[in-house]
Amino acid sequence: MEGNVPLTAVREANDWLATLSREHPTLTGFAVVDAFAGEEAAREAERAIVDLGLTGLVIDSSRDGKLIADPSA
């Protein structure tokens, strides 16, 4: 994947996943996060887990040629 993922799209996806998980208790919701978005991503991960009650995170393993171990992630 290349380029940035808009925070609004990530937030909307997490809101939808949280709603889906509440409406269907047999499903476990995992938040999506743009790990390459720095502090913004960290705040969204916290919001998704703490505020929305999602169970875990799904993150990209690479972006623009950088792997998840890159300091930018």
XYZ file of C-alpha atoms in Angstrom:
73
model
C 0.000 0.000 0.000
C 1.152 3.508 -0.690
C 0.184 6.905 0.662
C -1.726 8.005 3.718
C -5.050 6.643 4.884
C -7.403 9.474 5.913
C -8.071 9.445 9.676
C -11.765 10.061 9.008
C -11.953 6.799 7.047
C -10.205 4.875 9.837
C -12.498 6.384 12.488
C -15.618 5.604 10.436
C -14.483 2.011 9.950
C -13.865 1.576 13.681
C -17.213 3.131 14.579
C -18.924 0.728 12.153
C -17.000 -2.275 13.499
C -17.929 -1.358 17.074
C -21.607 -1.023 16.129
C -21.516 -4.347 14.296
C -19.904 -6.035 17.311
C -22.547 -4.633 19.668
C -25.390 -5.703 17.382
C -23.939 -9.196 16.874
C -22.339 -10.297 20.162
C -20.979 -13.505 18.639
C -18.610 -11.408 16.483
C -15.341 -10.056 17.831
C -14.383 -6.638 16.499
C -10.787 -5.730 15.736
C -9.987 -2.075 15.126
C -8.155 -0.891 12.038
C -5.267 1.521 12.479
C -2.834 3.249 10.153
C 0.336 2.363 12.068
C 2.313 4.736 9.870
C 0.301 7.792 10.999
C 2.293 8.430 14.198
C 0.581 9.862 17.280
C -2.696 10.196 15.401
C -2.733 6.427 14.922
C -1.895 5.810 18.576
C -4.795 8.010 19.692
C -7.183 6.198 17.339
C -5.989 2.803 18.585
C -6.660 3.892 22.154
C -10.101 5.284 21.240
C -11.023 2.074 19.412
C -10.039 -0.215 22.285
C -10.928 1.905 25.337
C -13.903 3.952 24.139
C -15.424 1.693 21.479
C -14.653 -1.621 23.163
C -13.000 -3.291 20.191
C -10.834 -6.264 21.096
C -7.585 -5.856 19.146
C -5.895 -4.151 16.219
C -5.381 -4.935 12.552
C -2.453 -3.024 11.094
C -0.662 -2.799 7.760
C 2.691 -4.575 7.751
C 4.228 -2.226 5.186
C 3.686 1.162 3.613
C 5.649 3.023 0.955
C 8.425 0.434 1.160
C 8.717 0.630 4.960
C 8.058 -2.400 7.141
C 6.257 -2.374 10.491
C 9.617 -2.409 12.336
C 10.486 1.005 10.850
C 10.642 3.731 13.512
C 7.932 5.687 11.662
C 5.447 2.969 12.589
